[in-house]
Every structure is written in C-alpha cells, then in structure tokens.
Coordinates of C-alpha atoms in Angstrom, one line a residue:
M1 CA 0.2 0.3 0.2
S2 CA 1.3 3.2 -1.0
R3 CA 2.2 6.1 1.5
L4 CA -0.1 8.5 -0.1
H5 CA -2.9 5.7 0.1
Q6 CA -2.1 5.3 4.0
S7 CA -2.2 9.0 4.6
R8 CA -5.5 9.1 3.1
I9 CA -6.9 6.4 4.6
A10 CA -5.5 7.9 8.2
D11 CA -7.1 11.3 6.9
F12 CA -10.4 9.6 6.5
Q13 CA -10.4 7.8 10.3
E14 CA -9.6 10.7 11.6
V15 CA -12.5 13.0 10.4
L16 CA -15.0 9.7 11.2
G17 CA -13.1 9.2 14.6
E18 CA -14.5 12.4 16.2
P19 CA -17.7 12.1 18.1
T20 CA -19.3 14.8 16.0
V21 CA -18.5 14.4 11.9
A22 CA -17.1 17.7 10.3
L23 CA -19.7 17.5 7.3
T24 CA -17.2 20.2 5.6
K25 CA -14.2 18.1 5.9
L26 CA -15.7 14.7 5.0
R27 CA -17.1 16.2 1.6
E28 CA -13.4 17.5 0.7
L29 CA -12.1 14.3 1.4
C30 CA -14.8 12.2 -0.3
F31 CA -15.0 14.4 -3.4
S32 CA -11.0 13.2 -4.4
G33 CA -12.3 9.5 -3.9
I34 CA -12.9 7.4 -1.0
P35 CA -10.4 4.4 -0.2
F36 CA -12.3 1.0 -0.1
D37 CA -10.3 -0.2 3.0
G38 CA -12.4 -0.7 6.4
G39 CA -15.4 -0.1 4.7
L40 CA -14.6 3.5 4.7
R41 CA -16.5 4.0 1.5
C42 CA -19.8 2.2 3.1
L43 CA -20.1 5.0 6.2
C44 CA -19.1 7.9 4.3
W45 CA -21.9 7.1 1.7
K46 CA -24.4 6.5 4.6
I47 CA -23.5 10.1 6.0
L48 CA -23.3 11.8 2.8
L49 CA -26.8 10.3 2.2
N50 CA -28.3 11.8 5.1
Y51 CA -29.0 8.0 6.7
L52 CA -26.5 8.3 9.3
P53 CA -26.3 11.5 11.4
L54 CA -23.1 13.3 12.4
E55 CA -23.4 12.7 16.0
K56 CA -21.8 9.0 16.1
A57 CA -23.3 8.6 19.4
L58 CA -26.7 8.1 17.6
W59 CA -25.5 5.7 15.2
S60 CA -26.3 2.4 16.8
S61 CA -29.6 3.2 17.9
L62 CA -30.6 4.7 14.8
L63 CA -29.4 1.7 12.9
K64 CA -31.4 -0.5 14.8
K65 CA -34.8 1.5 14.5
Q66 CA -34.2 1.7 10.6
R67 CA -33.5 -2.1 10.1
D68 CA -36.4 -2.9 12.6
L69 CA -38.7 -0.8 10.4
Y70 CA -37.3 -2.6 7.4
S71 CA -38.1 -6.1 8.7
Q72 CA -41.8 -4.7 9.7
F73 CA -41.8 -3.4 5.7
L74 CA -41.1 -7.0 4.8
K75 CA -43.7 -8.6 6.9
E76 CA -46.5 -6.3 5.7
M77 CA -46.0 -5.8 2.0
I78 CA -44.2 -9.6 1.1
I79 CA -45.3 -11.9 3.9
Q80 CA -48.6 -10.8 4.8
P81 CA -50.0 -10.8 1.1
G82 CA -47.8 -14.0 0.6
I83 CA -49.8 -15.6 3.4
A84 CA -53.2 -14.6 2.5
K85 CA -52.8 -15.7 -1.2
A86 CA -51.7 -19.0 0.0
N87 CA -54.5 -19.4 2.7
L88 CA -56.8 -18.8 0.0
G89 CA -56.2 -22.4 -1.5
V90 CA -56.4 -24.0 2.1
S91 CA -59.2 -22.6 3.8
R92 CA -62.1 -20.8 1.9
E93 CA -63.9 -19.0 4.7
D94 CA -61.5 -15.8 4.8
V95 CA -62.7 -15.4 1.0
T96 CA -66.2 -12.9 1.3
L97 CA -68.2 -11.8 -1.3
E98 CA -66.4 -8.3 -0.7
D99 CA -63.0 -9.4 -1.1
H100 CA -62.6 -12.4 -3.8
P101 CA -59.8 -12.4 -6.5
L102 CA -62.3 -11.4 -9.3
N103 CA -63.9 -8.4 -7.2
P104 CA -63.6 -5.2 -9.6
N105 CA -63.6 -2.9 -6.4
P106 CA -60.6 -0.9 -6.6
D107 CA -60.4 -0.6 -2.8
S108 CA -59.9 -4.8 -3.2
R109 CA -57.1 -6.5 -1.5
W110 CA -56.8 -8.5 -4.5
N111 CA -56.8 -5.6 -7.0
T112 CA -54.1 -4.0 -5.1
Y113 CA -52.4 -7.7 -5.3
F114 CA -52.6 -7.6 -9.1
K115 CA -51.5 -4.6 -9.7
D116 CA -48.4 -5.1 -7.6
N117 CA -47.7 -8.2 -9.6
E118 CA -47.6 -5.9 -13.0
V119 CA -44.9 -3.7 -11.1
L120 CA -43.0 -6.7 -9.9
L121 CA -42.4 -8.2 -13.3
Q122 CA -41.5 -5.3 -14.4
I123 CA -39.1 -5.1 -11.9
D124 CA -38.1 -8.6 -12.2
K125 CA -36.7 -8.3 -15.6
D126 CA -34.9 -5.2 -14.7
V127 CA -33.1 -6.7 -12.2
R128 CA -32.2 -9.6 -13.5
R129 CA -30.2 -7.7 -16.2
L130 CA -28.1 -6.0 -13.9
Y131 CA -24.4 -5.9 -14.8
P132 CA -24.5 -8.7 -16.9
D133 CA -20.9 -8.4 -17.4
M134 CA -20.3 -9.2 -13.5
A135 CA -21.3 -12.5 -12.0
F136 CA -21.8 -10.7 -8.5
F137 CA -25.6 -10.0 -8.9
Q138 CA -26.0 -13.9 -9.8
R139 CA -24.3 -15.1 -6.8
P140 CA -25.9 -16.1 -3.6
T141 CA -25.7 -13.9 -0.7
D142 CA -23.9 -14.3 2.5
Y143 CA -26.5 -13.7 4.6
P144 CA -30.0 -14.6 2.7
C145 CA -33.5 -13.2 4.1
L146 CA -34.5 -15.6 7.2
L147 CA -37.6 -14.3 7.6
I148 CA -38.6 -15.1 3.8
L149 CA -36.2 -18.2 3.4
D150 CA -37.6 -19.9 6.3
P151 CA -38.5 -23.8 4.9
Q152 CA -41.1 -23.8 7.2
N153 CA -43.0 -20.9 5.2
E154 CA -46.0 -21.8 3.6
F155 CA -46.5 -18.4 1.9
E156 CA -45.9 -17.0 -1.2
T157 CA -42.4 -15.3 -1.9
L158 CA -42.0 -12.7 -4.4
R159 CA -39.9 -15.7 -6.5
R160 CA -43.2 -17.9 -6.6
R161 CA -45.3 -14.8 -7.1
V162 CA -43.0 -14.1 -10.2
E163 CA -43.1 -17.8 -11.7
Q164 CA -46.6 -17.9 -11.0
T165 CA -47.8 -14.8 -12.8
T166 CA -45.2 -15.6 -15.6
L167 CA -46.6 -19.0 -16.0
K168 CA -50.2 -17.5 -16.2
S169 CA -49.7 -14.9 -18.7
Q170 CA -47.4 -16.9 -21.0
T171 CA -49.7 -20.4 -21.1
V172 CA -52.9 -18.2 -21.9
A173 CA -52.1 -15.9 -24.5
R174 CA -55.1 -14.1 -26.4
N175 CA -54.4 -13.5 -30.0
R176 CA -55.7 -10.0 -31.0
S177 CA -59.3 -11.3 -32.2
G178 CA -60.1 -11.9 -28.4
V179 CA -59.6 -15.8 -28.9
T180 CA -58.0 -17.3 -26.0
N181 CA -55.0 -19.8 -27.4
V182 CA -53.9 -22.0 -24.3
S183 CA -50.4 -22.6 -25.8
S184 CA -50.4 -25.8 -28.0
G185 CA -47.3 -27.8 -28.1
S186 CA -44.8 -28.0 -25.2
P187 CA -45.7 -25.6 -22.3
L188 CA -41.7 -25.3 -21.7
K189 CA -41.3 -23.1 -24.9
T190 CA -43.0 -20.6 -23.6
T191 CA -41.2 -20.2 -20.1
P192 CA -39.4 -16.6 -20.9
S193 CA -36.0 -16.9 -21.5
S194 CA -35.3 -14.8 -18.4
L195 CA -36.5 -17.3 -16.2
S196 CA -34.5 -20.0 -18.0
E197 CA -31.4 -18.0 -18.3
Y198 CA -30.1 -18.4 -15.0
E199 CA -29.6 -21.6 -12.6
V200 CA -32.0 -21.5 -9.6
L201 CA -30.2 -21.3 -6.8
P202 CA -30.9 -24.3 -4.2
N203 CA -33.6 -23.8 -1.0
G204 CA -32.3 -21.4 1.6
C205 CA -30.3 -19.4 -0.9
E206 CA -31.0 -16.1 -2.6
A207 CA -29.2 -14.2 -5.4
H208 CA -28.2 -10.8 -4.9
W209 CA -30.5 -9.5 -7.6
E210 CA -33.4 -10.9 -5.8
V211 CA -32.5 -8.8 -3.1
V212 CA -32.2 -5.9 -5.3
E213 CA -36.0 -6.6 -6.5
R214 CA -37.2 -6.9 -3.0
I215 CA -35.6 -3.4 -2.1
L216 CA -37.4 -2.1 -5.6
F217 CA -40.5 -3.8 -4.6
I218 CA -40.8 -2.4 -1.0
Y219 CA -39.6 1.4 -2.6
A220 CA -42.7 1.1 -5.4
K221 CA -45.2 0.2 -2.7
L222 CA -44.2 2.8 0.1
N223 CA -43.8 5.9 -3.1
P224 CA -47.4 4.9 -5.2
G225 CA -47.0 8.9 -6.3
I226 CA -43.7 7.5 -8.4
A227 CA -44.0 3.5 -8.0
Y228 CA -41.2 1.8 -10.0
V229 CA -39.4 3.6 -13.3
Q230 CA -37.4 1.8 -15.3
G231 CA -33.8 2.5 -14.6
M232 CA -34.0 2.6 -10.8
N233 CA -32.7 -0.7 -10.8
E234 CA -29.4 1.1 -12.0
I235 CA -29.6 3.7 -9.2
V236 CA -30.2 0.6 -6.5
G237 CA -27.2 -1.4 -8.1
P238 CA -24.1 0.2 -7.1
L239 CA -25.4 1.5 -3.4
Y240 CA -26.5 -2.3 -2.9
Y241 CA -23.3 -3.5 -4.2
T242 CA -20.9 -1.1 -2.2
F243 CA -22.9 -2.3 0.9
A244 CA -22.9 -5.7 0.7
T245 CA -19.4 -6.2 -0.3
D246 CA -18.2 -4.2 2.8
P247 CA -15.3 -5.9 4.6
N248 CA -17.1 -5.1 7.8
S249 CA -19.5 -8.2 8.7
E250 CA -21.6 -6.6 10.8
W251 CA -22.5 -3.8 8.5
K252 CA -22.8 -6.4 5.3
E253 CA -25.5 -8.6 7.1
H254 CA -27.6 -5.4 7.0
A255 CA -26.9 -4.6 3.5
E256 CA -30.4 -4.8 2.3
A257 CA -31.8 -2.7 4.7
D258 CA -29.5 0.0 4.7
T259 CA -29.6 0.2 0.9
F260 CA -33.1 0.6 1.1
F261 CA -33.0 3.5 3.3
C262 CA -30.1 5.1 1.3
F263 CA -32.0 4.4 -1.6
T264 CA -34.7 6.4 -0.6
N265 CA -32.7 9.2 0.4
L266 CA -31.1 9.5 -2.8
M267 CA -34.4 9.0 -4.9
A268 CA -35.9 12.1 -2.9
E269 CA -33.3 14.1 -4.4
I270 CA -33.2 12.9 -7.6
R271 CA -36.8 11.4 -8.2
D272 CA -38.2 14.3 -10.1
N273 CA -36.1 13.0 -13.1
F274 CA -38.4 10.3 -13.2
I275 CA -41.6 11.9 -13.0
K276 CA -42.9 12.4 -16.4
S277 CA -45.3 15.2 -15.7
L278 CA -42.1 17.5 -14.1
D279 CA -40.1 16.8 -17.1
D280 CA -40.3 20.7 -18.3
S281 CA -40.7 22.0 -15.0
Q282 CA -37.3 24.1 -13.2
C283 CA -36.7 20.7 -11.1
G284 CA -37.0 18.4 -13.7
I285 CA -34.8 16.6 -16.6
T286 CA -35.6 18.9 -19.5
Y287 CA -34.2 22.1 -17.5
K288 CA -31.0 20.0 -16.4
M289 CA -30.5 18.8 -20.1
E290 CA -30.3 22.2 -21.2
K291 CA -28.5 23.8 -18.4
V292 CA -25.9 20.7 -20.1
Y293 CA -25.8 22.6 -22.8
S294 CA -26.1 26.2 -21.7
T295 CA -22.8 25.3 -19.6
L296 CA -21.2 23.8 -22.7
K297 CA -21.9 27.1 -24.3
E298 CA -20.0 29.1 -21.9
K299 CA -17.0 26.4 -21.7
D300 CA -16.8 25.4 -25.4
V301 CA -18.7 27.2 -27.8
E302 CA -17.3 26.2 -31.2
L303 CA -18.2 22.4 -29.9
Y304 CA -21.7 23.7 -28.4
L305 CA -22.3 25.3 -32.2
K306 CA -21.5 21.9 -34.1
L307 CA -23.9 19.9 -31.5
Q308 CA -26.4 22.3 -32.5
E309 CA -25.8 22.6 -36.5
Q310 CA -26.1 19.0 -36.3
N311 CA -29.2 18.8 -34.5
I312 CA -27.9 16.5 -31.6
K313 CA -30.2 17.2 -28.7
P314 CA -29.1 16.8 -25.0
Q315 CA -32.1 14.5 -25.1
F316 CA -30.3 11.8 -27.1
F317 CA -27.9 11.1 -24.6
A318 CA -27.9 13.6 -21.6
F319 CA -31.2 12.3 -20.5
R320 CA -29.6 9.0 -19.4
W321 CA -26.6 10.4 -18.2
L322 CA -28.3 12.7 -15.9
T323 CA -31.3 10.5 -15.0
L324 CA -29.1 7.3 -14.2
L325 CA -25.9 9.2 -12.6
L326 CA -23.8 8.3 -15.2
S327 CA -24.3 4.5 -14.3
Q328 CA -24.7 3.3 -17.5
E329 CA -21.9 5.0 -19.3
F330 CA -18.9 3.3 -17.4
L331 CA -17.9 -0.4 -15.6
L332 CA -19.2 -0.4 -11.9
P333 CA -16.3 0.4 -10.2
D334 CA -15.8 3.5 -12.3
V335 CA -19.5 4.4 -11.3
I336 CA -18.6 4.2 -7.8
R337 CA -15.6 6.4 -8.3
I338 CA -17.8 8.9 -9.8
W339 CA -20.5 8.7 -7.2
D340 CA -18.1 9.4 -4.3
S341 CA -17.7 13.0 -5.9
L342 CA -21.5 13.1 -6.9
F343 CA -22.5 12.4 -3.0
A344 CA -19.9 14.6 -1.8
D345 CA -21.0 17.6 -3.9
D346 CA -22.7 19.9 -1.3
K347 CA -25.0 21.5 -4.2
R348 CA -26.3 18.1 -4.9
F349 CA -25.4 17.0 -8.2
D350 CA -24.4 20.6 -9.7
F351 CA -21.1 18.7 -10.2
L352 CA -23.0 16.1 -12.4
L353 CA -23.6 18.7 -14.9
L354 CA -19.9 19.6 -14.9
V355 CA -19.4 15.8 -15.4
C356 CA -20.9 15.6 -18.2
C357 CA -19.7 18.9 -19.7
A358 CA -16.2 17.4 -19.3
M359 CA -17.6 14.1 -21.3
L360 CA -18.5 16.4 -24.2
T361 CA -14.8 18.5 -24.2
L362 CA -12.6 15.7 -24.0
I363 CA -14.2 14.1 -27.1
R364 CA -14.5 17.4 -28.9
D365 CA -12.0 16.8 -31.7
Q366 CA -13.8 13.4 -33.0
L367 CA -17.1 15.2 -32.3
L368 CA -16.3 18.4 -34.2
E369 CA -14.8 16.1 -37.3
G370 CA -17.8 13.6 -37.2
D371 CA -21.1 13.7 -38.8
F372 CA -24.4 13.2 -37.1
T373 CA -24.6 9.6 -37.4
L374 CA -20.6 9.2 -35.7
N375 CA -21.3 11.6 -33.0
M376 CA -24.8 10.1 -32.0
R377 CA -22.8 6.5 -31.7
L378 CA -19.7 8.6 -29.4
L379 CA -22.3 9.9 -27.1
Q380 CA -24.5 6.9 -27.0
D381 CA -21.2 4.8 -26.1
Y382 CA -19.0 7.1 -24.4
P383 CA -15.4 5.9 -25.5
I384 CA -13.2 7.6 -22.9
S385 CA -12.9 5.0 -19.9
D386 CA -10.5 6.9 -17.5
V387 CA -12.9 8.7 -15.2
H388 CA -9.8 10.2 -13.5
L389 CA -9.5 12.1 -16.3
I390 CA -12.7 13.1 -16.4
L391 CA -13.6 13.9 -13.1
K392 CA -10.3 15.9 -13.3
K393 CA -11.4 17.9 -16.5
A394 CA -14.9 18.6 -14.2
K395 CA -12.9 19.8 -11.5
E396 CA -11.4 22.4 -13.5
L397 CA -14.4 23.2 -15.5
Q398 CA -15.5 24.2 -11.7
D399 CA -12.7 25.9 -11.1
S400 CA -12.8 27.7 -13.8
K401 CA -16.4 29.9 -13.2

C-alpha cells in the first residue's frame, strides 16, 4: 500500500473518529475518492446520503430502529400478502364476497395484489439484467433473508409470485381478435427466456439480484406516486453492491435494509428526473439537460455550435447520463468512484452537469470532425473509460467558473 494511500486512509479515520463528524471536511475528502479499505466508503456514503447523523453516539440506536422498520416492511408488504394468497388455497372461509380475486372494486385487496404483480414483473425483468458482465448479482448472498427463506414458510414469496404470474400470462395468450389460445405444443417453450437463463439457486439461498428486487418492490409500494420506473434498478445496483461487499461483516449483514434507506434518500433528491409530468419544470430533467448545453456554451462555444448545427439534442444522450447518474456509461468500479464525488457535492448534483460537460469536451476533436451518425454513436457509447481524467476535467471546469 502506497504511502499516499495510507495517509489518505488516516485522514478519513481522523474525520470519522470525531464524536461529531465534520461534514465539510468529510465532503472534501470524499470528493477526491474514498478508499475501499476498512469499509470507509460504505460508512461515508451512509453519512453523505443523510442516513447516518453526524453525531456518532446516535448511530447504533438509529441503525437498530431503521433495520427493525425494514423488517416490518418485509412482513407487511411481502409476507402478509403471501400468506393471504396461500390461505386462499387452503381455507375458503376468509374469502368473502367483498374481497375475492375477481372483485372489481378498486379498494379490494386482490385488486392491489394484481396491480402489484405488474410492477413486480417489470422490476424482475430489470434486476435480472443488472451488470451482466459481472457475476456478482447472480451469486448467492452471504446473509439470505431468513424471514423469507425459512423452509417452514408456506406463503408465496416474490420469487413464486413472479413464476406464477409469468406462467399464467405465458400459457394463456390471447390473440388480437380476443380468442384465447392455450399454448399448443410444449408449454416449456413458453417460459420466458429470463427465467430459464439463470440457474435457480438451491432452497434457502437467494441471489443478490433478488435482494435488489425486494428493495425496489418495497420502495414502489411505499411511494405509490412514483412507484417503479425503469432505470431505478441502475441506481440501486451500485449502492447495494457497495454495501453488500463491505469488509465489515456486521454492516454487510444489513446491506439490504441500509441500501433501502440510502436509496430512498437518494431518490428523494433525484426522483423529479423520473416523473414525466415534471419534465419541463425547473426541477425536471429537461431543465437539467438544457443546463448541460448552456454550460457547454460558456466553456466551449465551438463545440456547442457544432452539436446545435447537427441538431444533436441533449435528450439523445444527456437524459440517460443525468437520470441514471452515469451508471450506464462506465464499469461498476468507475461508477462508484464517480458517485464518491457526486454524493460529496454540497450543491447536490450540480457537479454532475460539469462531469457531463467534461465528457463532451474530452472528445471535442472527434465530435468536431464527425457527422451526425458518428457523433450519436460516440455519445451513446461513450469512448473514454478513464474516469479520473473526466473528474479532473470537471473539477477544472468548476474552478474556472
């Protein structure tokens, strides 16, 4: 370990060792990248995302309270509906006329159950595809959720819900004239490729992507105004990965609950990007995309005019860059490094606009030479992979204001 690295770790330990963490100092340190050693990053992110307060004495009681609350969410939103569904097959007496699966009343529990299934299927499709170039999300977790995986459980888990809902929608396919075809030929052919692509883990195990699925499902249930929007999986992925690989096992064990609350706090800051009706408001995504271009105009008018002339609108690339905090543009370790700086930004994601600007100016020569098609390809599949270079450039842009 280099001398410099050791002294950086010591700087972090000093700030985090105080009874009250000095936030400004911590932000400065994190902005230049957080060492992975000793679980420093996991701890810093939890503070930067307002999950842990600055007074250290409050940490253990707060963590206990939040983790208990999360267990409560699991019981209410996954286990109880699952028990109700399981009982339906066993005892008939609790199925009243008011509340049976075919009741059209919008307040019916079953109506909610079926609506939730639509959300769940979308989440399921997205989380299975998380970082396909890494084995991590397909691997079993070290701490499977015992509340849910207890072999005594008779209730319907999310995994079973997905399997049953998918099978139902697969075997009975309606053609467009409304005639129902129950699939002829082998029903196996109709299982969606996503279910058969992955090996099913043995009983009592669950893969990391299943944990992410639960986090997103509970978030959607608790936030009906926004529910689940595609892309949220890309925001929760790096958070969960960071907490689930924490070298400190007593934190790692609670990665699911801690990720849930940090994700909720992060979404509270960026959720406007996901809400269509706010697109054109000052807090919405269109405003931010325009801001990338107006900043570019200040910093590099020649490049700005070239993109304008080719009619390359910021929506074509900056929408994804900004909404997903660049999580799709780089490999996971690089995304995590960029997030160190973004979370440390006291103006909350103003720095992200500068990072986008830096990404454009670093490929200015290619963009100035390229035609529309070539430039679109460059922007949608960004060519520079050295994030340190990009962050350095963004910092220069910030300092030159």
